[in-house]
């Protein structure tokens, strides 16, 4: 399906927005109660992870567990991911994005991540060689995402079946215990890949996207 251009310039900063520094980071979108975020930061003390959650109840649960565990390389954010990412992240700042078991939007396919115009902006924040991990228990969701990667975004990826003993999120545990097929796409940003937002920074004044389409010159 065709993808219209994302209107980043119309995104207002979230309430109580606090700017972050421009150091390389990892970002989890829709972090829920923080199970993966806490696990990742324990296992990768050299990496900083920002975990974003929109739902207040889940965010509070993640925040409380973070206070108990105390990882200094984890920052929790209560916000809608789209405006936060537009205002907080610099071009090519992110080493990894994690989108684990997102809402499949059964009644609104245009809101699935790889169908959204925003996905192009997300790619502009990813470092060359950086990775997006997209996991789902819905085969049709993964199949559609693969098609979009091939036809629209022109990005290399690897598809993996998630091991039955994996336990990164509460959803993942539940789905695997029910015997469901859980899969993930490991999406990589190659060299010479360009987007219309490569020079866009929301807090730097007026920005003009520099080309007409997302493309790879590789």
Coordinates of N, CA and C in Angstrom, one line a residue:
X1 N 0.8 -1.2 0.0 CA 0.0 0.0 0.0 C 0.9 1.2 0.0
X2 N 0.5 2.3 -0.6 CA 1.3 3.5 -0.7 C 1.4 4.2 0.7
X3 N 2.5 4.8 1.0 CA 2.7 5.5 2.2 C 2.9 7.0 2.0
X4 N 2.0 7.8 2.6 CA 2.1 9.2 2.5 C 3.2 9.7 3.4
X5 N 3.6 11.0 3.2 CA 4.7 11.6 4.0 C 4.2 11.9 5.4
X6 N 5.0 11.6 6.4 CA 4.8 12.0 7.7 C 5.0 13.5 7.9
X7 N 4.1 14.1 8.7 CA 4.2 15.5 8.9 C 4.8 15.8 10.3
X8 N 6.1 15.6 10.3 CA 6.8 15.8 11.6 C 6.7 17.2 12.1
X9 N 6.7 18.2 11.2 CA 6.7 19.6 11.7 C 5.4 20.0 12.5
X10 N 4.4 19.1 12.4 CA 3.1 19.4 13.1 C 3.0 18.7 14.4
X11 N 4.1 18.0 14.8 CA 4.0 17.2 16.1 C 4.4 18.2 17.2
X12 N 3.6 18.3 18.2 CA 3.9 19.1 19.4 C 4.6 18.2 20.4
X13 N 5.5 18.8 21.2 CA 6.2 18.1 22.2 C 5.2 17.6 23.3
X14 N 5.5 16.4 23.8 CA 4.6 15.9 24.9 C 4.6 16.8 26.1
X15 N 3.6 16.7 26.9 CA 3.5 17.5 28.2 C 4.7 17.1 29.1
X16 N 5.2 18.1 29.7 CA 6.4 17.8 30.7 C 7.6 17.2 29.9
X17 N 7.7 17.6 28.7 CA 8.8 17.0 27.9 C 10.2 17.5 28.4
X18 N 11.1 16.6 28.5 CA 12.5 16.9 28.9 C 13.4 16.4 27.8
X19 N 14.3 17.3 27.3 CA 15.2 16.9 26.2 C 16.3 16.0 26.8
X20 N 16.7 15.1 26.0 CA 17.8 14.2 26.4 C 19.1 14.6 25.7
X21 N 20.2 14.0 26.1 CA 21.5 14.4 25.4 C 21.6 13.5 24.1
X22 N 22.6 13.8 23.3 CA 22.7 13.2 22.0 C 23.6 12.0 21.9
X23 N 23.9 11.4 23.1 CA 24.7 10.2 23.1 C 23.9 9.0 22.5
X24 N 24.6 8.1 21.9 CA 24.0 6.9 21.3 C 23.1 6.2 22.3
X25 N 21.9 5.7 22.0 CA 21.0 5.1 22.9 C 20.3 3.9 22.2
X26 N 19.6 3.1 23.0 CA 18.6 2.2 22.5 C 17.3 2.6 23.0
X27 N 16.2 2.3 22.2 CA 14.9 2.8 22.6 C 13.9 1.6 22.5
X28 N 13.1 1.4 23.5 CA 12.0 0.5 23.4 C 10.6 1.2 23.4
X29 N 9.9 0.9 22.4 CA 8.6 1.6 22.2 C 7.5 0.7 22.7
X30 N 6.6 1.2 23.6 CA 5.6 0.4 24.1 C 6.1 -0.6 25.1
X31 N 6.9 -0.1 26.1 CA 7.6 -1.0 27.0 C 6.8 -1.7 28.0
X32 N 5.5 -1.4 28.1 CA 4.6 -2.1 29.1 C 5.1 -1.9 30.5
X33 N 5.1 -3.0 31.3 CA 5.5 -2.9 32.7 C 7.0 -3.0 32.8
X34 N 7.8 -3.1 31.7 CA 9.2 -2.9 31.7 C 10.0 -4.2 31.9
X35 N 9.4 -5.3 31.7 CA 10.1 -6.6 31.8 C 11.3 -6.7 30.9
X36 N 11.2 -6.4 29.6 CA 12.3 -6.4 28.7 C 13.3 -5.3 29.0
X37 N 12.8 -4.1 29.3 CA 13.7 -3.0 29.5 C 14.6 -3.3 30.7
X38 N 14.1 -3.8 31.8 CA 14.9 -4.1 32.9 C 15.9 -5.3 32.7
X39 N 15.4 -6.3 31.9 CA 16.3 -7.4 31.6 C 17.4 -6.9 30.7
X40 N 17.1 -6.1 29.7 CA 18.1 -5.7 28.7 C 19.2 -4.8 29.4
X41 N 18.7 -3.9 30.3 CA 19.7 -3.1 30.9 C 20.6 -3.8 32.0
X42 N 20.0 -4.9 32.5 CA 20.8 -5.7 33.4 C 21.9 -6.4 32.6
X43 N 21.5 -7.0 31.4 CA 22.4 -7.8 30.6 C 23.4 -7.0 29.8
X44 N 23.1 -5.7 29.6 CA 23.9 -4.8 28.7 C 24.2 -3.5 29.5
X45 N 25.0 -3.6 30.5 CA 25.3 -2.4 31.3 C 26.0 -1.3 30.5
X46 N 26.6 -1.7 29.4 CA 27.3 -0.7 28.6 C 26.4 0.1 27.7
X47 N 25.1 -0.3 27.6 CA 24.1 0.4 26.7 C 23.1 1.1 27.5
X48 N 22.7 2.3 27.1 CA 21.6 3.1 27.7 C 20.3 2.8 26.9
X49 N 19.3 2.5 27.6 CA 18.0 2.2 27.0 C 17.0 3.2 27.6
X50 N 16.2 3.8 26.7 CA 15.0 4.6 27.0 C 13.8 3.8 26.7
X51 N 13.0 3.6 27.7 CA 11.8 2.7 27.6 C 10.5 3.6 27.7
X52 N 9.8 3.7 26.6 CA 8.6 4.6 26.5 C 7.3 3.8 26.6
X53 N 6.5 4.3 27.5 CA 5.1 3.6 27.6 C 4.1 4.7 27.8
X54 N 3.0 4.6 27.0 CA 1.9 5.6 27.0 C 0.9 5.4 28.1
X55 N 0.6 4.1 28.4 CA -0.4 3.8 29.4 C 0.1 4.0 30.8
X56 N -0.6 4.9 31.6 CA -0.1 5.3 32.9 C 0.1 4.1 33.8
X57 N -0.9 3.2 33.9 CA -0.8 2.1 34.8 C 0.4 1.2 34.6
X58 N 0.7 0.9 33.3 CA 1.8 0.1 33.0 C 3.1 0.9 33.3
X59 N 3.1 2.2 32.9 CA 4.3 3.0 33.2 C 4.7 3.0 34.7
X60 N 3.6 3.2 35.5 CA 3.9 3.3 37.0 C 4.5 2.0 37.5
X61 N 3.9 0.8 36.9 CA 4.5 -0.5 37.3 C 5.9 -0.6 36.9
X62 N 6.3 -0.1 35.7 CA 7.7 -0.2 35.2 C 8.5 0.7 36.1
X63 N 8.1 1.9 36.4 CA 8.8 2.8 37.2 C 9.1 2.3 38.6
X64 N 8.1 1.7 39.2 CA 8.3 1.1 40.6 C 9.4 0.0 40.5
X65 N 9.3 -0.9 39.5 CA 10.3 -2.0 39.4 C 11.7 -1.5 39.2
X66 N 11.7 -0.4 38.4 CA 13.0 0.2 38.1 C 13.6 0.8 39.3
X67 N 12.8 1.4 40.2 CA 13.3 2.0 41.4 C 13.8 0.9 42.4
X68 N 13.2 -0.3 42.3 CA 13.7 -1.4 43.1 C 15.0 -2.0 42.6
X69 N 15.1 -2.1 41.3 CA 16.4 -2.7 40.7 C 17.5 -1.7 40.5
X70 N 17.2 -0.5 40.2 CA 18.1 0.6 40.2 C 19.1 0.7 39.0
X71 N 18.8 0.2 37.9 CA 19.7 0.3 36.7 C 19.9 1.7 36.4
X72 N 21.2 2.2 36.4 CA 21.5 3.5 36.0 C 21.5 3.8 34.5
X73 N 21.5 2.7 33.7 CA 21.5 2.8 32.3 C 20.1 2.7 31.7
X74 N 19.0 2.8 32.5 CA 17.6 2.8 32.0 C 17.0 4.1 32.4
X75 N 16.3 4.7 31.4 CA 15.5 5.8 31.6 C 14.0 5.5 31.2
X76 N 13.1 5.7 32.0 CA 11.7 5.4 31.7 C 11.0 6.7 31.3
X77 N 10.1 6.6 30.3 CA 9.4 7.8 29.8 C 7.9 7.5 29.7
X78 N 7.1 8.4 30.3 CA 5.6 8.3 30.1 C 5.2 9.2 29.1
X79 N 5.0 8.7 27.9 CA 4.6 9.6 26.8 C 4.1 8.8 25.6
X80 N 3.4 9.5 24.7 CA 3.1 8.9 23.4 C 4.4 8.9 22.6
X81 N 4.8 7.7 22.0 CA 6.1 7.6 21.4 C 6.3 8.5 20.2
X82 N 5.3 8.7 19.4 CA 5.6 9.5 18.2 C 6.1 10.9 18.4
X83 N 5.3 11.8 19.2 CA 5.8 13.1 19.4 C 7.1 13.1 20.2
X84 N 7.2 12.1 21.2 CA 8.5 12.1 22.0 C 9.7 11.9 21.1
X85 N 9.6 10.9 20.2 CA 10.7 10.6 19.3 C 11.0 11.8 18.4
X86 N 10.0 12.4 17.8 CA 10.2 13.6 17.0 C 11.0 14.7 17.7
X87 N 10.7 14.9 18.9 CA 11.3 16.0 19.6 C 12.6 15.7 20.4
X88 N 12.7 14.4 20.8 CA 13.8 14.0 21.7 C 15.0 13.5 20.9
X89 N 14.8 12.8 19.8 CA 15.9 12.1 19.2 C 16.6 12.8 18.1
X90 N 17.9 12.7 18.0 CA 18.7 13.3 16.9 C 18.8 12.3 15.7
X91 N 19.0 12.8 14.5 CA 19.3 11.9 13.4 C 20.4 10.9 13.7
X92 N 20.1 9.6 13.4 CA 21.1 8.6 13.5 C 21.7 8.4 15.0
X93 N 20.8 8.7 15.9 CA 21.2 8.6 17.3 C 21.0 7.2 17.9
X94 N 20.1 6.4 17.4 CA 19.6 5.2 18.0 C 20.4 4.0 17.5
X95 N 20.9 3.2 18.4 CA 21.6 1.9 18.0 C 20.6 0.8 17.7
X96 N 19.5 0.7 18.6 CA 18.5 -0.3 18.4 C 17.1 0.3 18.9
X97 N 16.1 -0.1 18.1 CA 14.7 0.1 18.5 C 14.1 -1.3 18.8
X98 N 13.4 -1.4 19.9 CA 12.6 -2.6 20.2 C 11.1 -2.3 20.1
X99 N 10.4 -3.0 19.3 CA 8.9 -2.9 19.2 C 8.4 -4.4 19.4
X100 N 8.1 -4.7 20.6 CA 7.9 -6.1 21.0 C 6.4 -6.3 21.2
X101 N 5.7 -7.0 20.4 CA 4.3 -7.4 20.5 C 3.4 -6.1 20.5
X102 N 3.5 -5.3 19.5 CA 2.7 -4.1 19.4 C 1.2 -4.5 19.1
X103 N 0.3 -3.6 19.4 CA -1.1 -3.8 19.1 C -1.2 -4.1 17.6
X104 N -1.8 -5.2 17.2 CA -1.9 -5.5 15.8 C -2.9 -4.7 15.0
X105 N -3.7 -3.8 15.7 CA -4.6 -2.9 15.0 C -5.5 -3.7 14.0
X106 N -6.2 -4.7 14.4 CA -7.0 -5.5 13.5 C -8.0 -4.7 12.7
X107 N -8.5 -3.6 13.2 CA -9.5 -2.8 12.5 C -9.0 -1.5 11.9
X108 N -7.7 -1.3 12.0 CA -7.0 -0.1 11.5 C -5.6 -0.5 11.0
X109 N -5.5 -1.2 9.9 CA -4.2 -1.6 9.4 C -3.2 -0.4 9.1
X110 N -3.7 0.8 8.9 CA -2.8 1.9 8.6 C -2.0 2.3 9.9
X111 N -2.5 1.8 11.0 CA -1.8 2.1 12.3 C -0.7 1.1 12.7
X112 N -0.5 0.1 11.8 CA 0.5 -0.9 12.1 C 1.9 -0.2 11.7
X113 N 2.9 -0.5 12.5 CA 4.1 0.2 12.4 C 4.7 0.4 11.0
X114 N 4.8 -0.7 10.2 CA 5.4 -0.5 8.9 C 4.5 0.0 7.9
X115 N 3.2 0.2 8.2 CA 2.3 0.9 7.3 C 2.1 2.4 7.6
X116 N 2.8 2.8 8.7 CA 2.6 4.2 9.1 C 3.7 5.1 8.4
X117 N 3.3 6.3 8.0 CA 4.2 7.3 7.5 C 5.4 7.6 8.5
X118 N 5.0 7.5 9.8 CA 6.0 7.7 10.8 C 7.2 6.8 10.8
X119 N 7.0 5.6 10.2 CA 8.1 4.6 10.1 C 9.3 5.2 9.4
X120 N 9.1 6.1 8.4 CA 10.2 6.7 7.7 C 11.0 7.6 8.7
X121 N 10.3 8.3 9.5 CA 11.0 9.2 10.5 C 11.8 8.3 11.5
X122 N 11.2 7.2 11.9 CA 11.9 6.3 12.8 C 13.2 5.9 12.2
X123 N 13.2 5.6 10.9 CA 14.4 5.1 10.2 C 15.5 6.2 10.2
X124 N 15.0 7.5 10.2 CA 16.0 8.6 10.1 C 16.7 8.7 11.5
X125 N 16.2 8.2 12.6 CA 16.8 8.3 13.9 C 17.7 7.1 14.1
X126 N 17.7 6.1 13.3 CA 18.5 4.9 13.5 C 19.9 5.1 12.8
X127 N 20.9 4.6 13.6 CA 22.3 4.7 13.0 C 22.4 3.7 11.8
X128 N 23.3 4.0 10.9 CA 23.7 3.1 9.9 C 24.2 1.8 10.6
X129 N 23.7 0.7 10.2 CA 24.0 -0.6 10.8 C 23.2 -0.9 12.0
X130 N 22.3 0.1 12.4 CA 21.4 -0.1 13.6 C 20.3 -1.1 13.2
X131 N 19.6 -1.5 14.3 CA 18.6 -2.6 14.1 C 17.3 -2.2 14.8
X132 N 16.2 -2.6 14.1 CA 14.9 -2.6 14.7 C 14.4 -4.0 14.9
X133 N 14.0 -4.4 16.1 CA 13.5 -5.7 16.4 C 12.0 -5.6 16.6
X134 N 11.3 -6.2 15.7 CA 9.8 -6.2 15.7 C 9.3 -7.6 15.9
X135 N 8.6 -7.8 17.0 CA 8.2 -9.2 17.4 C 6.6 -9.2 17.5
X136 N 6.1 -10.4 17.1 CA 4.6 -10.5 17.1 C 4.3 -12.0 17.2
X137 N 3.1 -12.3 17.7 CA 2.6 -13.7 17.8 C 1.5 -13.9 16.7
X138 N 1.4 -12.9 15.7 CA 0.4 -13.0 14.7 C 1.1 -13.2 13.3
X139 N 1.0 -14.3 12.7 CA 1.8 -14.6 11.5 C 1.4 -13.6 10.4
X140 N 0.2 -13.2 10.3 CA -0.2 -12.2 9.3 C 0.4 -10.9 9.5
X141 N 0.6 -10.5 10.7 CA 1.3 -9.2 11.0 C 2.8 -9.3 10.5
X142 N 3.5 -10.3 10.8 CA 4.8 -10.5 10.4 C 4.9 -10.6 8.8
X143 N 4.0 -11.3 8.2 CA 4.0 -11.4 6.8 C 3.8 -10.1 6.1
X144 N 2.9 -9.3 6.6 CA 2.6 -8.0 6.0 C 3.8 -7.1 6.2
X145 N 4.5 -7.1 7.4 CA 5.6 -6.3 7.6 C 6.8 -6.7 6.7
X146 N 6.9 -8.0 6.4 CA 7.9 -8.4 5.5 C 7.7 -7.9 4.1
X147 N 6.4 -7.9 3.7 CA 6.1 -7.3 2.4 C 6.4 -5.9 2.3
X148 N 6.1 -5.1 3.4 CA 6.4 -3.7 3.4 C 7.9 -3.4 3.3
X149 N 8.6 -4.3 4.0 CA 10.1 -4.1 4.0 C 10.7 -4.3 2.6
X150 N 10.1 -5.3 1.9 CA 10.6 -5.6 0.6 C 10.1 -4.5 -0.5
X151 N 8.8 -4.1 -0.4 CA 8.3 -3.3 -1.4 C 8.3 -1.8 -1.2
X152 N 8.2 -1.4 0.0 CA 8.2 0.0 0.3 C 9.5 0.5 0.9
X153 N 9.9 -0.1 2.0 CA 11.1 0.4 2.7 C 12.4 0.0 2.2
X154 N 12.4 -1.1 1.4 CA 13.7 -1.6 0.8 C 14.8 -1.9 1.8
X155 N 14.5 -2.6 2.8 CA 15.4 -2.8 3.9 C 15.7 -4.3 4.1
X156 N 17.0 -4.6 4.4 CA 17.3 -6.0 4.7 C 16.9 -6.4 6.1
X157 N 16.5 -7.7 6.2 CA 16.0 -8.1 7.5 C 16.2 -9.6 7.6
X158 N 16.2 -10.1 8.8 CA 16.2 -11.6 9.1 C 14.9 -11.9 9.9
X159 N 14.3 -13.0 9.5 CA 13.1 -13.5 10.3 C 13.5 -14.6 11.1
X160 N 13.1 -14.6 12.4 CA 13.5 -15.6 13.3 C 12.2 -16.1 14.1
X161 N 12.2 -17.4 14.4 CA 11.2 -18.0 15.3 C 11.8 -17.8 16.7
X162 N 10.9 -17.3 17.6 CA 11.4 -17.0 19.0 C 11.3 -18.3 19.8
X163 N 12.4 -18.6 20.5 CA 12.5 -19.8 21.2 C 11.4 -20.0 22.3
X164 N 11.0 -21.2 22.5 CA 9.8 -21.5 23.3 C 10.1 -21.1 24.8
X165 N 11.3 -21.0 25.2 CA 11.6 -20.6 26.6 C 12.0 -19.1 26.7
X166 N 11.8 -18.3 25.7 CA 12.1 -16.9 25.8 C 11.1 -16.3 26.7
X167 N 11.5 -15.2 27.4 CA 10.6 -14.6 28.4 C 10.9 -13.1 28.5
X168 N 11.0 -12.4 27.4 CA 11.3 -11.0 27.4 C 10.2 -10.1 27.9
X169 N 9.0 -10.5 27.6 CA 7.8 -9.6 28.0 C 6.8 -10.5 28.6
X170 N 5.8 -9.9 29.3 CA 4.7 -10.7 29.8 C 3.9 -11.3 28.7
X171 N 3.7 -10.5 27.6 CA 2.9 -11.0 26.5 C 3.7 -12.2 25.9
X172 N 5.0 -12.1 25.7 CA 5.7 -13.2 25.1 C 5.6 -14.5 26.0
X173 N 5.7 -14.4 27.3 CA 5.5 -15.6 28.1 C 4.1 -16.2 27.9
X174 N 3.1 -15.3 27.9 CA 1.7 -15.8 27.8 C 1.5 -16.5 26.4
X175 N 2.0 -15.9 25.4 CA 1.8 -16.5 24.0 C 2.5 -17.8 23.9
X176 N 3.8 -17.9 24.4 CA 4.5 -19.1 24.2 C 4.0 -20.2 25.1
X177 N 3.5 -19.9 26.3 CA 2.8 -20.9 27.1 C 1.6 -21.5 26.5
X178 N 0.9 -20.7 25.6 CA -0.3 -21.2 24.9 C 0.1 -21.9 23.6
X179 N 1.4 -22.0 23.4 CA 1.9 -22.7 22.2 C 1.8 -22.0 20.9
X180 N 1.7 -20.6 21.0 CA 1.5 -19.8 19.8 C 2.9 -19.6 19.1
X181 N 2.9 -19.4 17.8 CA 4.1 -19.2 17.1 C 4.5 -17.7 17.3
X182 N 5.6 -17.4 17.9 CA 6.1 -16.0 18.1 C 7.3 -15.9 17.1
X183 N 7.3 -14.8 16.4 CA 8.4 -14.5 15.4 C 8.9 -13.1 15.6
X184 N 10.1 -12.8 15.1 CA 10.6 -11.5 15.1 C 11.3 -11.2 13.8
X185 N 11.3 -9.9 13.4 CA 12.0 -9.4 12.3 C 13.2 -8.6 12.8
X186 N 14.4 -8.9 12.4 CA 15.6 -8.1 12.8 C 15.9 -7.2 11.6
X187 N 15.5 -6.0 11.6 CA 15.6 -5.1 10.4 C 16.8 -4.2 10.6
X188 N 17.6 -4.1 9.5 CA 18.9 -3.4 9.6 C 18.9 -2.2 8.6
X189 N 19.5 -1.1 9.1 CA 19.6 0.1 8.2 C 21.0 0.0 7.5
X190 N 21.0 -0.1 6.2 CA 22.3 -0.3 5.4 C 22.9 1.1 5.2
X191 N 24.2 1.0 4.8 CA 24.9 2.3 4.4 C 24.1 2.9 3.2
X192 N 24.2 4.2 3.1 CA 23.7 5.0 2.0 C 22.1 5.0 1.9
X193 N 21.5 4.6 3.0 CA 20.0 4.6 3.0 C 19.6 6.0 3.5
X194 N 18.7 6.6 2.7 CA 18.3 8.0 3.0 C 16.8 8.0 3.2
X195 N 16.4 9.0 4.0 CA 15.0 9.4 4.2 C 14.8 10.9 4.1
X196 N 13.6 11.3 4.0 CA 13.3 12.7 3.9 C 13.5 13.5 5.2
X197 N 13.9 12.8 6.3 CA 14.0 13.4 7.6 C 15.5 13.3 8.1
X198 N 16.4 13.0 7.3 CA 17.8 12.8 7.7 C 18.4 14.1 8.4
X199 N 17.9 15.3 8.0 CA 18.4 16.5 8.6 C 17.4 17.2 9.5
X200 N 16.3 16.5 9.8 CA 15.2 17.2 10.5 C 15.5 17.1 12.0
X201 N 15.4 18.2 12.7 CA 15.5 18.2 14.2 C 14.4 19.2 14.6
X202 N 13.5 18.7 15.4 CA 12.3 19.5 15.8 C 12.6 20.8 16.5
X203 N 13.7 20.8 17.3 CA 14.0 21.9 18.1 C 15.0 22.9 17.5
X204 N 15.3 22.6 16.2 CA 16.4 23.4 15.6 C 15.8 24.4 14.6
X205 N 14.6 24.7 14.7 CA 14.0 25.7 13.8 C 13.3 25.0 12.6
X206 N 13.2 25.7 11.5 CA 12.5 25.2 10.4 C 13.4 24.2 9.6
X207 N 12.8 23.0 9.3 CA 13.6 22.0 8.6 C 12.8 21.6 7.4
X208 N 13.6 21.5 6.3 CA 13.0 21.1 5.0 C 13.5 19.7 4.7
X209 N 12.6 18.7 4.6 CA 13.0 17.4 4.1 C 13.7 17.5 2.8
X210 N 14.8 16.7 2.6 CA 15.6 16.9 1.5 C 15.4 16.1 0.2
X211 N 14.5 15.1 0.3 CA 14.2 14.3 -0.9 C 12.8 13.9 -1.0
X212 N 12.4 13.3 -2.0 CA 11.0 13.0 -2.2 C 10.5 11.6 -1.8
X213 N 11.5 10.8 -1.4 CA 11.1 9.4 -1.0 C 12.2 8.8 -0.2
X214 N 11.8 7.8 0.6 CA 12.8 7.0 1.3 C 13.4 6.1 0.3
X215 N 14.7 5.9 0.4 CA 15.3 5.1 -0.6 C 16.7 4.6 -0.1
X216 N 17.1 3.5 -0.7 CA 18.5 3.0 -0.5 C 19.3 3.2 -1.8
X217 N 20.4 3.8 -1.6 CA 21.3 4.0 -2.8 C 22.3 2.8 -2.9
X218 N 22.2 1.9 -2.0 CA 23.1 0.7 -2.0 C 22.9 -0.2 -3.2

